[in-house]
Short mmCIF file of C-alpha atoms and ligand atoms in Angstrom, two decimals:
data_model
loop_
_atom_site.label_atom_id
_atom_site.label_comp_id
_atom_site.label_asym_id
_atom_site.label_seq_id
_atom_site.Cartn_x
_atom_site.Cartn_y
_atom_site.Cartn_z
CA MET A 21 0.84 -3.20 45.43
CA LYS A 22 4.00 -1.96 43.84
CA ARG A 23 4.57 -3.66 40.45
CA ALA A 24 8.01 -5.14 39.49
CA ASN A 25 7.23 -4.84 35.80
CA MET A 26 9.59 -7.53 34.56
CA ALA A 27 10.48 -7.46 30.84
CA PHE A 28 8.66 -10.72 30.15
CA THR A 29 5.39 -9.42 31.54
CA GLY A 30 2.83 -7.13 29.87
CA ILE A 31 1.90 -6.40 26.27
CA ALA A 32 4.91 -6.53 23.87
CA SER A 33 4.76 -3.09 22.25
CA PHE A 34 8.18 -1.80 21.13
CA GLY A 35 10.21 -1.25 24.31
CA ARG A 36 6.83 -1.49 26.09
CA CYS A 37 6.09 2.09 25.19
CA PRO A 38 2.51 3.35 24.84
CA VAL A 39 0.49 2.17 21.89
CA VAL A 40 -1.24 4.73 19.63
CA GLN A 41 -2.99 4.82 16.29
CA PRO A 42 -0.94 6.80 13.71
CA GLU A 43 -3.88 9.15 13.04
CA GLY A 44 -4.89 9.39 16.71
CA ASP A 45 -4.26 12.14 19.27
CA TRP A 46 -0.73 11.80 20.65
CA LYS A 47 2.58 13.58 21.05
CA ALA A 48 6.06 11.93 20.96
CA ASP A 49 9.59 12.35 19.75
CA PHE A 50 9.68 8.98 17.95
CA ALA A 51 6.92 6.72 16.68
CA VAL A 52 7.70 3.10 15.92
CA LEU A 53 5.69 1.61 13.03
CA GLY A 54 5.72 -2.01 12.00
CA VAL A 55 5.36 -2.96 8.30
CA PRO A 56 4.61 -6.76 8.20
CA TYR A 57 5.08 -7.14 4.45
CA ASP A 58 7.37 -9.38 2.57
CA ALA A 59 5.81 -9.89 -0.84
CA GLY A 60 8.78 -8.09 -2.30
CA ALA A 61 11.31 -10.79 -1.20
CA GLY A 62 12.82 -12.68 -4.15
CA TYR A 63 14.25 -15.60 -2.11
CA ARG A 64 13.28 -16.57 1.45
CA PRO A 65 10.01 -15.11 2.65
CA GLY A 66 9.20 -14.47 6.36
CA ALA A 67 10.19 -10.83 7.01
CA ARG A 68 6.48 -10.13 7.52
CA PHE A 69 7.03 -11.59 11.00
CA GLY A 70 9.97 -9.21 11.61
CA PRO A 71 8.08 -6.42 13.52
CA ARG A 72 6.51 -8.91 15.87
CA SER A 73 9.85 -10.72 16.60
CA ILE A 74 11.69 -7.39 17.13
CA ARG A 75 8.88 -6.11 19.40
CA ASP A 76 8.88 -9.30 21.41
CA ILE A 77 12.59 -9.09 22.31
CA SER A 78 12.59 -5.25 22.54
CA THR A 79 10.74 -5.57 25.84
CA ARG A 80 14.28 -6.01 27.32
CA PHE A 81 14.73 -2.33 26.54
CA SER A 82 11.75 -0.90 28.46
CA PHE A 83 13.22 2.53 28.84
CA PHE A 84 10.27 4.75 28.36
CA GLY A 85 8.62 5.36 31.77
CA GLY A 86 6.04 2.59 31.51
CA ALA A 87 8.29 0.12 33.38
CA GLY A 88 9.56 2.75 35.74
CA ASN A 89 12.70 3.50 33.70
CA ASN A 90 13.70 6.72 32.15
CA GLY A 91 16.27 6.08 29.42
CA TYR A 92 19.50 4.13 29.95
CA TRP A 93 23.07 4.74 30.91
CA HIS A 94 25.77 3.58 28.47
CA ILE A 95 28.77 2.07 30.17
CA GLY A 96 31.06 2.69 27.17
CA ASP A 97 30.01 6.27 26.36
CA LYS A 98 29.54 6.95 30.19
CA LYS A 99 26.41 8.94 29.61
CA PRO A 100 22.64 8.59 29.75
CA TYR A 101 20.49 8.22 26.55
CA LEU A 102 16.75 8.64 25.92
CA ALA A 103 15.98 10.24 29.28
CA ASP A 104 12.71 12.17 28.91
CA VAL A 105 12.41 11.16 25.35
CA ALA A 106 8.88 10.06 24.37
CA VAL A 107 8.54 7.01 22.13
CA VAL A 108 5.15 5.57 21.06
CA ASP A 109 4.33 2.34 19.19
CA ALA A 110 2.05 3.24 16.20
CA GLY A 111 1.21 -0.40 15.54
CA ASP A 112 1.43 -1.98 12.08
CA THR A 113 0.45 -0.80 8.61
CA ASP A 114 -2.40 -2.66 6.96
CA VAL A 115 -1.39 -5.58 4.62
CA LEU A 116 -3.56 -7.27 2.03
CA TYR A 117 -2.10 -10.18 0.07
CA LEU A 118 -1.61 -9.70 -3.62
CA ASP A 119 -2.52 -5.97 -3.37
CA VAL A 120 0.69 -4.02 -3.42
CA ASP A 121 -1.07 -0.69 -3.90
CA HIS A 122 -3.16 -1.34 -0.71
CA CYS A 123 -0.10 -2.27 1.24
CA PHE A 124 2.05 0.70 0.07
CA GLU A 125 -0.78 3.29 0.36
CA SER A 126 -1.22 2.19 3.96
CA ILE A 127 2.53 2.63 4.65
CA GLU A 128 2.61 6.09 3.09
CA GLU A 129 -0.48 7.17 4.96
CA SER A 130 0.81 6.01 8.32
CA VAL A 131 4.21 7.65 7.85
CA ARG A 132 2.62 10.94 6.72
CA SER A 133 0.44 10.83 9.87
CA ILE A 134 3.51 10.29 12.07
CA LEU A 135 5.32 13.20 10.32
CA GLU A 136 2.24 15.46 10.78
CA HIS A 137 2.48 14.72 14.53
CA GLY A 138 6.04 16.03 14.51
CA ALA A 139 7.56 12.66 15.48
CA VAL A 140 10.51 10.87 13.84
CA PRO A 141 9.28 7.72 12.10
CA VAL A 142 11.06 4.53 13.12
CA ILE A 143 10.08 1.75 10.76
CA LEU A 144 10.40 -2.02 11.33
CA GLY A 145 10.23 -4.07 8.19
CA GLY A 146 9.21 -6.04 6.35
CA ASP A 147 11.34 -6.61 3.31
CA HIS A 148 13.36 -3.73 1.78
CA SER A 149 10.70 -2.81 -0.83
CA ILE A 150 8.79 -0.97 1.96
CA SER A 151 11.45 1.77 2.27
CA TYR A 152 10.12 3.33 -1.02
CA PRO A 153 6.64 4.13 0.23
CA VAL A 154 8.13 5.19 3.55
CA VAL A 155 10.46 7.71 1.78
CA LYS A 156 7.65 8.88 -0.47
CA ALA A 157 5.79 10.16 2.57
CA PHE A 158 8.54 12.72 3.19
CA GLY A 159 7.58 14.48 -0.06
CA ASP A 160 5.46 17.10 1.75
CA SER A 161 8.14 18.09 4.27
CA GLN A 162 11.47 17.58 2.44
CA LYS A 163 12.81 19.32 -0.61
CA ASP A 164 16.45 18.09 -0.48
CA LEU A 165 16.56 14.73 1.17
CA ALA A 166 19.58 12.36 1.19
CA ILE A 167 19.32 8.59 1.62
CA LEU A 168 21.93 6.61 3.55
CA HIS A 169 21.44 3.00 2.44
CA LEU A 170 23.33 0.50 4.64
CA ASP A 171 23.01 -2.89 2.83
CA ALA A 172 24.94 -5.82 1.37
CA HIS A 173 23.05 -4.98 -1.84
CA LEU A 174 22.85 -1.94 -4.06
CA ASP A 175 19.04 -2.43 -4.50
CA PHE A 176 19.06 -0.56 -7.82
CA ARG A 177 17.36 -3.03 -10.12
CA ASP A 178 14.95 -1.25 -12.47
CA GLU A 179 12.49 -4.01 -13.03
CA LEU A 180 11.94 -7.72 -13.50
CA LEU A 181 9.29 -8.52 -16.23
CA GLY A 182 7.62 -5.24 -15.37
CA VAL A 183 7.78 -5.62 -11.58
CA ARG A 184 9.34 -2.43 -10.21
CA LEU A 185 8.61 -2.47 -6.46
CA ALA A 186 10.39 -5.58 -5.17
CA HIS A 187 13.18 -5.61 -2.55
CA GLY A 188 15.89 -5.33 -5.18
CA SER A 189 14.63 -1.86 -6.22
CA PRO A 190 14.04 0.53 -3.33
CA LEU A 191 17.14 2.74 -3.79
CA ARG A 192 16.37 3.14 -7.52
CA ARG A 193 12.71 4.11 -6.88
CA GLU A 194 13.71 6.49 -4.05
CA SER A 195 16.40 8.09 -6.32
CA GLU A 196 13.66 8.84 -8.91
CA LEU A 197 11.74 10.92 -6.41
CA PRO A 198 12.24 14.69 -7.15
CA PHE A 199 12.97 15.65 -3.51
CA VAL A 200 15.58 12.85 -3.08
CA THR A 201 18.64 14.69 -4.25
CA SER A 202 21.46 12.43 -3.00
CA ALA A 203 22.14 8.99 -1.91
CA ALA A 204 25.00 6.84 -0.62
CA ALA A 205 25.01 2.98 -0.56
CA VAL A 206 27.41 1.51 1.93
CA GLY A 207 28.51 -2.10 2.64
CA LEU A 208 27.86 -3.63 -0.75
CA ARG A 209 29.12 -7.11 -1.45
CA GLY A 210 27.88 -10.47 -2.67
CA LEU A 211 28.06 -11.98 -6.18
CA ARG A 212 24.62 -10.96 -7.50
CA HIS A 213 25.25 -7.36 -8.46
CA ASN A 214 25.27 -6.48 -12.14
CA LEU A 215 27.28 -3.83 -14.07
CA SER A 216 24.33 -2.08 -15.64
CA ASP A 217 22.62 -1.40 -12.28
CA TYR A 218 25.95 -0.21 -10.91
CA ASN A 219 26.47 2.11 -13.86
CA ASP A 220 22.91 3.47 -13.51
CA ALA A 221 23.48 4.10 -9.84
CA LEU A 222 26.68 6.06 -10.58
CA GLU A 223 24.99 7.97 -13.30
CA SER A 224 22.20 8.90 -10.90
CA GLY A 225 24.84 10.32 -8.55
CA VAL A 226 24.67 7.41 -5.99
CA VAL A 227 27.82 7.25 -3.96
CA VAL A 228 28.79 3.55 -3.78
CA VAL A 229 31.01 2.17 -1.04
CA PRO A 230 31.62 -1.60 -1.40
CA ALA A 231 32.32 -3.64 1.76
CA SER A 232 35.77 -4.55 0.46
CA GLU A 233 36.86 -0.84 0.55
CA ILE A 234 35.80 -0.62 4.18
CA HIS A 235 37.49 -3.83 5.23
CA GLU A 236 40.61 -2.49 3.65
CA ASN A 237 40.60 1.10 4.86
CA GLY A 238 38.44 1.04 8.05
CA LEU A 239 35.35 2.91 8.96
CA ALA A 240 37.21 6.22 8.70
CA HIS A 241 36.90 5.62 4.92
CA VAL A 242 33.16 5.69 5.16
CA PHE A 243 33.12 8.81 7.37
CA ASP A 244 35.53 10.58 4.96
CA ILE A 245 33.27 9.89 1.93
CA LEU A 246 30.15 10.95 3.73
CA ALA A 247 31.68 14.13 5.11
CA LYS A 248 32.79 15.11 1.56
CA THR A 249 29.40 14.20 0.02
CA TRP A 250 26.97 15.85 2.45
CA GLU A 251 27.31 19.14 4.38
CA LYS A 252 26.69 19.05 8.20
CA LYS A 253 23.04 19.10 9.42
CA ARG A 254 21.56 18.20 6.08
CA PRO A 255 18.41 16.02 6.28
CA VAL A 256 19.15 12.35 5.83
CA TYR A 257 16.88 9.33 5.84
CA VAL A 258 18.67 6.19 6.92
CA THR A 259 17.72 2.67 5.75
CA ILE A 260 19.30 -0.28 7.51
CA ASP A 261 19.08 -3.59 5.70
CA VAL A 262 20.01 -6.07 8.42
CA ASP A 263 22.11 -8.05 5.81
CA PHE A 264 24.58 -5.15 6.09
CA LEU A 265 25.78 -7.12 9.03
CA ASP A 266 27.64 -10.40 8.62
CA PRO A 267 25.45 -13.55 8.66
CA ALA A 268 27.48 -14.61 11.75
CA PHE A 269 25.83 -11.86 13.70
CA ALA A 270 22.53 -11.49 11.83
CA PRO A 271 21.62 -14.89 10.36
CA GLY A 272 17.92 -14.22 10.44
CA THR A 273 17.51 -12.55 7.01
CA GLY A 274 16.33 -13.53 3.58
CA THR A 275 19.47 -12.86 1.50
CA PRO A 276 22.56 -13.19 3.76
CA GLU A 277 25.95 -12.33 2.27
CA PRO A 278 29.27 -13.37 3.86
CA GLY A 279 31.87 -10.66 4.38
CA GLY A 280 29.72 -8.25 6.33
CA PHE A 281 30.06 -6.12 9.41
CA THR A 282 29.85 -6.34 13.19
CA TYR A 283 27.38 -4.67 15.42
CA PRO A 284 29.94 -2.16 16.73
CA ALA A 285 30.67 -1.07 13.13
CA LEU A 286 27.06 -0.46 12.46
CA ARG A 287 26.74 1.43 15.75
CA GLU A 288 29.68 3.71 14.84
CA ILE A 289 28.07 4.50 11.44
CA LEU A 290 24.73 5.27 13.09
CA LYS A 291 26.47 7.43 15.66
CA PHE A 292 28.37 9.34 13.02
CA ALA A 293 25.16 9.93 10.88
CA ALA A 294 23.17 11.09 13.92
CA SER A 295 25.87 13.47 15.14
CA ARG A 296 26.64 15.06 11.75
CA TYR A 297 23.34 15.11 9.91
CA LYS A 298 19.71 15.76 10.65
CA VAL A 299 18.26 12.22 10.63
CA VAL A 300 14.56 12.68 9.79
CA GLY A 301 13.59 9.06 9.97
CA PHE A 302 14.93 5.51 9.58
CA ASP A 303 13.94 2.00 8.93
CA LEU A 304 15.42 -1.36 9.77
CA VAL A 305 14.32 -4.08 7.35
CA GLU A 306 14.76 -7.68 6.32
CA VAL A 307 14.69 -9.32 9.80
CA ASN A 308 13.29 -12.71 9.03
CA PRO A 309 12.38 -14.73 12.23
CA MET A 310 11.62 -17.88 10.05
CA VAL A 311 15.37 -18.32 9.64
CA ASP A 312 16.64 -16.55 12.84
CA THR A 313 18.59 -18.44 15.50
CA SER A 314 17.65 -17.85 19.16
CA GLN A 315 16.17 -14.41 18.08
CA ILE A 316 19.71 -13.02 17.84
CA THR A 317 18.91 -11.03 14.70
CA ALA A 318 15.75 -9.61 16.23
CA LEU A 319 17.70 -8.70 19.36
CA LEU A 320 20.41 -6.96 17.34
CA ALA A 321 17.72 -5.09 15.42
CA ALA A 322 15.92 -3.95 18.57
CA GLN A 323 19.20 -2.72 20.10
CA ALA A 324 20.22 -0.86 16.89
CA VAL A 325 16.78 0.88 16.85
CA ILE A 326 17.18 1.86 20.53
CA GLU A 327 20.75 3.10 20.20
CA PHE A 328 19.96 5.03 16.99
CA MET A 329 17.06 6.76 18.64
CA GLY A 330 19.46 7.59 21.54
CA PHE A 331 21.95 9.07 19.13
CA ILE A 332 19.40 11.06 17.26
CA SER A 333 17.79 12.57 20.37
CA GLU A 334 21.30 13.34 21.81
CA SER A 335 22.21 15.18 18.59
CA ARG A 336 18.90 17.16 18.61
CA LYS A 337 19.38 18.15 22.25
CA SER A 338 22.88 19.55 21.57
CA GLY A 339 21.42 21.41 18.47
MN1 MN B 420 18.17 -4.25 0.72
MN1 MN B 421 20.30 -6.61 1.30
#
């Protein structure tokens, strides 16, 4: 019997693509990895359920052969994406409560494994602290890596009573890595930044673009700054904190901040990044289903991941 393969049937891997073990025997262009960890959240916990919620709704985007599809056609761009692009779901990293070393070692090990397989790691958080061990895993393969940090928050706190790995610190920790040579933080707003973190970021060479500058001058302002900061084709790791978006569009997150961005704005930035730079990996973090409404934040996250993979593979195809 011929199967209809409707989106609501089957096992909910990301986009219903094949499931592998990171260290197993497989070959793919992209490997999706869940990091169900939220011990780094300083306010509302629940991002540990992010990967599961994003996977659940991502079955609407079953574009990877398993459901009989082969990529998708975009009605705005009038072109196909993700045709003949292989994506696997590498499952979740291991998590052990109260043992940050265990959790972060598992993240680093899984990402290293994905990189050794020659695939682009696509990470579903988890709170934002998980970006640091993810980026650390690039130490073997990258000597001159830039970070594009899309977030309402600068995430440059040094420590709180000795705690250095929470979700307010990832950009600082990443900037301290010897192979991370440049960073740009875009979309910043909210009332909980402080001057000393800001000054430290500038001193470390982080390019800071507050949301207000973008609202005033448009997205061209962001593209101008990035084009001046980074030469074409340079390796860039992109980290998307879902609170970059306005809470109206992405309410399901731990630390929402009014005055954010729309999905089309995020899409344009991802498209720009993929077409101009060599995106070596990315994460999307801070989706918190415990405070989501009708799964709209998870849906937005799943679509952003799909579209970004489409832009990256498109850019790699055209060299
Ligand atoms: Mn963040
Ligand atoms: Mn944030």
